[in-house]
């Protein structure tokens, strides 16, 4: 099978145990299929980025023997590609400029699956006359009143009605930042990604991405959304919940922990990271992964954040 997978970190800080789990699972699934594993830096949001974080992430992946194929792609260098995709969607009559204030959006919107569903107030505004709008607009895409369903290898069937659950969503923000939803679809297509293995926090975004793939004539990859790794309060490990950066002095034991979370405790006591990953590749089976959130406290008896 032709398999191209990827890991797409946002360089807003160091990798932590949760992002290591995503990296390892996407790596193992690719290698077990004899596929490629690409790395893409999702550095679209300069204010949220930390200087040196992208290089540090790559260094950490190498330290764990998570060797990627090909050159790393940086989203910060691909604005022209996102612009071209927006123009394509505009030519299809799917894009409009929105000048609503956050306050207006909140007060006129309804509650959706991922925040407020926008009330389509600005749908009548044309794309290319921002100078007539009085202020810099955001650009939204019109979504259909139709159910978008897909089968996730881990979660099972999942569906959303974009009009009801999400609403017309922003592809280019008024401050000039490209939305993750557009960039990820454009880049997954450009890199020929066939399989996406990522955290369940992104499941809610997948119907939007499948919709954009359809509009941009891009294939829909296979999806597997991994259970989240949570702390003792049941919160996802992230920068916000103060997940500790990975300690490279403990890399083999951290990798063993992650493999244990993935139901692959490695029975090779002296293995280094490369050997552990090699063993795990041979024993990898997506269908044996846990399906629900993995609490690091329950699994280990200790909270690895502190
Ligand atoms: N950059 C996203 C994140 O770090 C992941 C995007 C994706 O895998 O689609 O959460
Ligand atoms: Zn508006």
mmCIF file of N, CA and C in Angstrom, residues 66-155:
data_model
loop_
_atom_site.group_PDB
_atom_site.id
_atom_site.type_symbol
_atom_site.label_atom_id
_atom_site.label_comp_id
_atom_site.label_asym_id
_atom_site.label_seq_id
_atom_site.Cartn_x
_atom_site.Cartn_y
_atom_site.Cartn_z
ATOM 1 N N UNK A 66 13.005 9.127 16.109
ATOM 2 C CA UNK A 66 11.825 9.302 15.249
ATOM 3 C C UNK A 66 12.300 10.031 13.985
ATOM 4 N N UNK A 67 12.930 9.296 13.101
ATOM 5 C CA UNK A 67 13.529 9.897 11.907
ATOM 6 C C UNK A 67 12.484 10.022 10.814
ATOM 7 N N UNK A 68 12.381 11.213 10.273
ATOM 8 C CA UNK A 68 11.331 11.487 9.278
ATOM 9 C C UNK A 68 11.910 11.370 7.876
ATOM 10 N N UNK A 69 11.002 11.328 6.907
ATOM 11 C CA UNK A 69 11.390 11.257 5.501
ATOM 12 C C UNK A 69 11.293 12.644 4.879
ATOM 13 N N UNK A 70 12.187 12.909 3.964
ATOM 14 C CA UNK A 70 12.114 14.145 3.179
ATOM 15 C C UNK A 70 12.403 15.385 4.009
ATOM 16 N N UNK A 71 12.145 16.539 3.391
ATOM 17 C CA UNK A 71 12.427 17.813 4.040
ATOM 18 C C UNK A 71 11.231 18.231 4.895
ATOM 19 N N UNK A 72 11.522 18.902 5.995
ATOM 20 C CA UNK A 72 10.457 19.437 6.848
ATOM 21 C C UNK A 72 9.809 20.621 6.131
ATOM 22 N N UNK A 73 8.484 20.665 6.154
ATOM 23 C CA UNK A 73 7.758 21.793 5.553
ATOM 24 C C UNK A 73 7.372 22.786 6.656
ATOM 25 N N UNK A 74 7.506 24.064 6.358
ATOM 26 C CA UNK A 74 7.147 25.124 7.309
ATOM 27 C C UNK A 74 5.965 25.898 6.762
ATOM 28 N N UNK A 75 4.883 25.925 7.498
ATOM 29 C CA UNK A 75 3.688 26.625 6.998
ATOM 30 C C UNK A 75 3.934 28.124 6.849
ATOM 31 N N UNK A 76 4.838 28.680 7.642
ATOM 32 C CA UNK A 76 5.110 30.115 7.556
ATOM 33 C C UNK A 76 5.658 30.512 6.189
ATOM 34 N N UNK A 77 6.150 29.519 5.417
ATOM 35 C CA UNK A 77 6.708 29.842 4.095
ATOM 36 C C UNK A 77 5.739 29.528 2.973
ATOM 37 N N UNK A 78 4.499 29.230 3.304
ATOM 38 C CA UNK A 78 3.577 28.747 2.280
ATOM 39 C C UNK A 78 2.333 29.626 2.120
ATOM 40 N N UNK A 79 2.458 30.899 2.505
ATOM 41 C CA UNK A 79 1.289 31.790 2.430
ATOM 42 C C UNK A 79 0.723 31.875 1.015
ATOM 43 N N UNK A 80 1.605 31.868 0.002
ATOM 44 C CA UNK A 80 1.132 31.961 -1.386
ATOM 45 C C UNK A 80 0.225 30.769 -1.741
ATOM 46 N N UNK A 81 0.528 29.605 -1.176
ATOM 47 C CA UNK A 81 -0.276 28.412 -1.486
ATOM 48 C C UNK A 81 -1.661 28.529 -0.866
ATOM 49 N N UNK A 82 -1.711 29.076 0.353
ATOM 50 C CA UNK A 82 -3.018 29.245 1.016
ATOM 51 C C UNK A 82 -3.827 30.321 0.281
ATOM 52 N N UNK A 83 -3.119 31.357 -0.181
ATOM 53 C CA UNK A 83 -3.769 32.422 -0.949
ATOM 54 C C UNK A 83 -4.393 31.831 -2.218
ATOM 55 N N UNK A 84 -3.644 30.975 -2.898
ATOM 56 C CA UNK A 84 -4.158 30.371 -4.136
ATOM 57 C C UNK A 84 -5.402 29.523 -3.847
ATOM 58 N N UNK A 85 -5.389 28.804 -2.742
ATOM 59 C CA UNK A 85 -6.558 27.974 -2.389
ATOM 60 C C UNK A 85 -7.764 28.870 -2.096
ATOM 61 N N UNK A 86 -7.520 29.991 -1.393
ATOM 62 C CA UNK A 86 -8.622 30.908 -1.083
ATOM 63 C C UNK A 86 -9.213 31.484 -2.375
ATOM 64 N N UNK A 87 -8.330 31.833 -3.319
ATOM 65 C CA UNK A 87 -8.793 32.369 -4.619
ATOM 66 C C UNK A 87 -9.634 31.328 -5.361
ATOM 67 N N UNK A 88 -9.198 30.104 -5.306
ATOM 68 C CA UNK A 88 -9.927 29.004 -5.956
ATOM 69 C C UNK A 88 -11.337 28.902 -5.352
ATOM 70 N N UNK A 89 -11.408 28.936 -4.041
ATOM 71 C CA UNK A 89 -12.713 28.835 -3.373
ATOM 72 C C UNK A 89 -13.566 30.064 -3.678
ATOM 73 N N UNK A 90 -12.904 31.216 -3.757
ATOM 74 C CA UNK A 90 -13.624 32.444 -4.092
ATOM 75 C C UNK A 90 -14.239 32.343 -5.483
ATOM 76 N N UNK A 91 -13.448 31.827 -6.421
ATOM 77 C CA UNK A 91 -13.933 31.685 -7.796
ATOM 78 C C UNK A 91 -15.156 30.769 -7.849
ATOM 79 N N UNK A 92 -15.269 29.900 -6.877
ATOM 80 C CA UNK A 92 -16.433 29.005 -6.814
ATOM 81 C C UNK A 92 -17.623 29.647 -6.092
ATOM 82 N N UNK A 93 -17.440 30.908 -5.662
ATOM 83 C CA UNK A 93 -18.531 31.605 -4.979
ATOM 84 C C UNK A 93 -18.735 31.157 -3.547
ATOM 85 N N UNK A 94 -17.693 30.610 -2.941
ATOM 86 C CA UNK A 94 -17.848 30.048 -1.604
ATOM 87 C C UNK A 94 -17.330 30.951 -0.486
ATOM 88 N N UNK A 95 -16.678 32.074 -0.878
ATOM 89 C CA UNK A 95 -15.983 32.884 0.128
ATOM 90 C C UNK A 95 -16.630 34.261 0.236
ATOM 91 N N UNK A 96 -16.733 34.763 1.454
ATOM 92 C CA UNK A 96 -17.170 36.153 1.600
ATOM 93 C C UNK A 96 -16.406 36.840 2.722
ATOM 94 N N UNK A 97 -16.374 38.178 2.601
ATOM 95 C CA UNK A 97 -15.685 38.999 3.596
ATOM 96 C C UNK A 97 -16.638 39.277 4.743
ATOM 97 N N UNK A 98 -16.130 39.129 5.947
ATOM 98 C CA UNK A 98 -16.958 39.350 7.137
ATOM 99 C C UNK A 98 -16.333 40.443 7.990
ATOM 100 N N UNK A 99 -17.116 41.474 8.284
ATOM 101 C CA UNK A 99 -16.617 42.597 9.063
ATOM 102 C C UNK A 99 -17.251 42.658 10.450
ATOM 103 N N UNK A 100 -17.914 41.599 10.830
ATOM 104 C CA UNK A 100 -18.591 41.606 12.132
ATOM 105 C C UNK A 100 -17.589 41.695 13.284
ATOM 106 N N UNK A 101 -17.997 42.404 14.311
ATOM 107 C CA UNK A 101 -17.186 42.437 15.533
ATOM 108 C C UNK A 101 -17.387 41.120 16.280
ATOM 109 N N UNK A 102 -16.445 40.823 17.136
ATOM 110 C CA UNK A 102 -16.575 39.617 17.961
ATOM 111 C C UNK A 102 -17.866 39.677 18.781
ATOM 112 N N UNK A 103 -18.169 40.886 19.235
ATOM 113 C CA UNK A 103 -19.365 41.068 20.057
ATOM 114 C C UNK A 103 -20.644 40.739 19.270
ATOM 115 N N UNK A 104 -20.686 41.235 18.010
ATOM 116 C CA UNK A 104 -21.866 40.952 17.184
ATOM 117 C C UNK A 104 -21.998 39.447 16.897
ATOM 118 N N UNK A 105 -20.862 38.822 16.624
ATOM 119 C CA UNK A 105 -20.878 37.377 16.334
ATOM 120 C C UNK A 105 -21.418 36.613 17.541
ATOM 121 N N UNK A 106 -20.933 36.991 18.716
ATOM 122 C CA UNK A 106 -21.373 36.304 19.942
ATOM 123 C C UNK A 106 -22.861 36.519 20.204
ATOM 124 N N UNK A 107 -23.310 37.771 20.039
ATOM 125 C CA UNK A 107 -24.691 38.046 20.446
ATOM 126 C C UNK A 107 -25.713 37.543 19.425
ATOM 127 N N UNK A 108 -25.323 37.399 18.151
ATOM 128 C CA UNK A 108 -26.279 36.919 17.145
ATOM 129 C C UNK A 108 -26.115 35.441 16.802
ATOM 130 N N UNK A 109 -25.041 34.852 17.278
ATOM 131 C CA UNK A 109 -24.788 33.458 16.911
ATOM 132 C C UNK A 109 -25.537 32.492 17.817
ATOM 133 N N UNK A 110 -25.467 31.222 17.441
ATOM 134 C CA UNK A 110 -26.024 30.176 18.306
ATOM 135 C C UNK A 110 -24.870 29.299 18.770
ATOM 136 N N UNK A 111 -25.127 28.507 19.769
ATOM 137 C CA UNK A 111 -24.068 27.665 20.320
ATOM 138 C C UNK A 111 -23.890 26.433 19.435
ATOM 139 N N UNK A 112 -22.646 26.191 19.022
ATOM 140 C CA UNK A 112 -22.381 25.054 18.143
ATOM 141 C C UNK A 112 -21.486 24.031 18.807
ATOM 142 N N UNK A 113 -20.938 23.126 17.991
ATOM 143 C CA UNK A 113 -20.088 22.061 18.515
ATOM 144 C C UNK A 113 -18.712 22.587 18.902
ATOM 145 N N UNK A 114 -18.273 23.662 18.246
ATOM 146 C CA UNK A 114 -16.923 24.181 18.478
ATOM 147 C C UNK A 114 -16.996 25.709 18.558
ATOM 148 N N UNK A 115 -17.719 26.202 19.544
ATOM 149 C CA UNK A 115 -17.896 27.649 19.688
ATOM 150 C C UNK A 115 -19.182 28.113 19.033
ATOM 151 N N UNK A 116 -19.182 29.406 18.694
ATOM 152 C CA UNK A 116 -20.409 30.029 18.195
ATOM 153 C C UNK A 116 -20.628 29.728 16.706
ATOM 154 N N UNK A 117 -21.873 29.431 16.351
ATOM 155 C CA UNK A 117 -22.241 29.295 14.937
ATOM 156 C C UNK A 117 -22.600 30.689 14.421
ATOM 157 N N UNK A 118 -21.836 31.159 13.452
ATOM 158 C CA UNK A 118 -22.011 32.503 12.899
ATOM 159 C C UNK A 118 -23.352 32.610 12.163
ATOM 160 N N UNK A 119 -23.994 33.758 12.281
ATOM 161 C CA UNK A 119 -25.361 33.892 11.743
ATOM 162 C C UNK A 119 -25.450 34.282 10.256
ATOM 163 N N UNK A 120 -24.362 34.179 9.528
ATOM 164 C CA UNK A 120 -24.272 34.444 8.083
ATOM 165 C C UNK A 120 -24.628 35.885 7.671
ATOM 166 N N UNK A 121 -24.569 36.797 8.617
ATOM 167 C CA UNK A 121 -24.909 38.196 8.366
ATOM 168 C C UNK A 121 -24.191 38.783 7.145
ATOM 169 N N UNK A 122 -22.923 38.458 6.945
ATOM 170 C CA UNK A 122 -22.121 39.101 5.890
ATOM 171 C C UNK A 122 -22.072 38.322 4.577
ATOM 172 N N UNK A 123 -22.858 37.282 4.457
ATOM 173 C CA UNK A 123 -22.776 36.442 3.250
ATOM 174 C C UNK A 123 -22.917 37.225 1.946
ATOM 175 N N UNK A 124 -23.588 38.348 2.005
ATOM 176 C CA UNK A 124 -23.825 39.110 0.764
ATOM 177 C C UNK A 124 -22.589 39.902 0.326
ATOM 178 N N UNK A 125 -21.553 40.020 1.156
ATOM 179 C CA UNK A 125 -20.416 40.899 0.812
ATOM 180 C C UNK A 125 -19.435 40.220 -0.132
ATOM 181 N N UNK A 126 -18.990 40.982 -1.113
ATOM 182 C CA UNK A 126 -18.069 40.420 -2.109
ATOM 183 C C UNK A 126 -16.656 40.331 -1.541
ATOM 184 N N UNK A 127 -15.854 39.547 -2.207
ATOM 185 C CA UNK A 127 -14.506 39.237 -1.723
ATOM 186 C C UNK A 127 -13.505 40.371 -1.922
ATOM 187 N N UNK A 128 -13.502 41.013 -3.085
ATOM 188 C CA UNK A 128 -12.357 41.832 -3.445
ATOM 189 C C UNK A 128 -12.498 43.340 -3.229
ATOM 190 N N UNK A 129 -13.472 43.766 -2.483
ATOM 191 C CA UNK A 129 -13.550 45.211 -2.249
ATOM 192 C C UNK A 129 -13.360 45.550 -0.781
ATOM 193 N N UNK A 130 -12.314 45.051 -0.170
ATOM 194 C CA UNK A 130 -12.162 45.320 1.258
ATOM 195 C C UNK A 130 -12.086 46.821 1.538
ATOM 196 N N UNK A 131 -11.616 47.617 0.536
ATOM 197 C CA UNK A 131 -11.502 49.062 0.780
ATOM 198 C C UNK A 131 -12.879 49.707 0.951
ATOM 199 N N UNK A 132 -13.912 49.045 0.452
ATOM 200 C CA UNK A 132 -15.262 49.582 0.617
ATOM 201 C C UNK A 132 -15.929 49.114 1.902
ATOM 202 N N UNK A 133 -15.252 48.303 2.653
ATOM 203 C CA UNK A 133 -15.894 47.713 3.821
ATOM 204 C C UNK A 133 -15.636 48.519 5.089
ATOM 205 N N UNK A 134 -14.682 49.464 5.001
ATOM 206 C CA UNK A 134 -14.408 50.305 6.167
ATOM 207 C C UNK A 134 -13.385 49.723 7.112
ATOM 208 N N UNK A 135 -13.200 48.420 7.071
ATOM 209 C CA UNK A 135 -12.128 47.825 7.878
ATOM 210 C C UNK A 135 -11.696 46.506 7.262
ATOM 211 N N UNK A 136 -10.556 46.019 7.710
ATOM 212 C CA UNK A 136 -10.048 44.764 7.153
ATOM 213 C C UNK A 136 -10.957 43.625 7.583
ATOM 214 N N UNK A 137 -11.468 42.867 6.622
ATOM 215 C CA UNK A 137 -12.387 41.792 6.972
ATOM 216 C C UNK A 137 -11.658 40.476 7.260
ATOM 217 N N UNK A 138 -12.391 39.563 7.833
ATOM 218 C CA UNK A 138 -11.994 38.152 7.822
ATOM 219 C C UNK A 138 -12.693 37.516 6.622
ATOM 220 N N UNK A 139 -12.203 36.391 6.151
ATOM 221 C CA UNK A 139 -12.856 35.713 5.048
ATOM 222 C C UNK A 139 -13.399 34.372 5.517
ATOM 223 N N UNK A 140 -14.684 34.186 5.260
ATOM 224 C CA UNK A 140 -15.372 32.954 5.675
ATOM 225 C C UNK A 140 -15.756 32.127 4.475
ATOM 226 N N UNK A 141 -15.927 30.842 4.716
ATOM 227 C CA UNK A 141 -16.425 29.957 3.673
ATOM 228 C C UNK A 141 -17.866 29.563 3.997
ATOM 229 N N UNK A 142 -18.696 29.534 2.954
ATOM 230 C CA UNK A 142 -20.090 29.113 3.096
ATOM 231 C C UNK A 142 -20.125 27.589 3.256
ATOM 232 N N UNK A 143 -20.833 27.146 4.273
ATOM 233 C CA UNK A 143 -20.938 25.689 4.461
ATOM 234 C C UNK A 143 -22.350 25.214 4.113
ATOM 235 N N UNK A 144 -22.459 23.990 3.634
ATOM 236 C CA UNK A 144 -23.760 23.468 3.229
ATOM 237 C C UNK A 144 -24.545 22.914 4.418
ATOM 238 N N UNK A 145 -25.863 22.926 4.281
ATOM 239 C CA UNK A 145 -26.730 22.323 5.301
ATOM 240 C C UNK A 145 -26.816 20.839 4.975
ATOM 241 N N UNK A 146 -25.739 20.158 5.331
ATOM 242 C CA UNK A 146 -25.659 18.752 4.915
ATOM 243 C C UNK A 146 -24.723 18.017 5.864
ATOM 244 N N UNK A 147 -24.993 16.749 6.078
ATOM 245 C CA UNK A 147 -24.198 15.989 7.044
ATOM 246 C C UNK A 147 -22.915 15.496 6.391
ATOM 247 N N UNK A 148 -21.812 15.712 7.086
ATOM 248 C CA UNK A 148 -20.529 15.191 6.618
ATOM 249 C C UNK A 148 -20.137 14.073 7.570
ATOM 250 N N UNK A 149 -20.055 12.868 7.058
ATOM 251 C CA UNK A 149 -19.789 11.694 7.892
ATOM 252 C C UNK A 149 -18.528 11.007 7.403
ATOM 253 N N UNK A 150 -17.800 10.418 8.329
ATOM 254 C CA UNK A 150 -16.644 9.614 7.927
ATOM 255 C C UNK A 150 -16.434 8.526 8.966
ATOM 256 N N UNK A 151 -15.621 7.553 8.587
ATOM 257 C CA UNK A 151 -15.319 6.473 9.521
ATOM 258 C C UNK A 151 -13.897 6.627 10.022
ATOM 259 N N UNK A 152 -13.756 6.791 11.322
ATOM 260 C CA UNK A 152 -12.443 6.920 11.940
ATOM 261 C C UNK A 152 -11.997 5.544 12.420
ATOM 262 N N UNK A 153 -10.730 5.218 12.156
ATOM 263 C CA UNK A 153 -10.239 3.874 12.487
ATOM 264 C C UNK A 153 -10.303 3.593 13.993
ATOM 265 N N UNK A 154 -10.270 4.627 14.812
ATOM 266 C CA UNK A 154 -10.311 4.406 16.260
ATOM 267 C C UNK A 154 -11.636 4.814 16.894
ATOM 268 N N UNK A 155 -12.198 5.903 16.416
ATOM 269 C CA UNK A 155 -13.408 6.452 17.036
ATOM 270 C C UNK A 155 -14.670 5.822 16.456
#
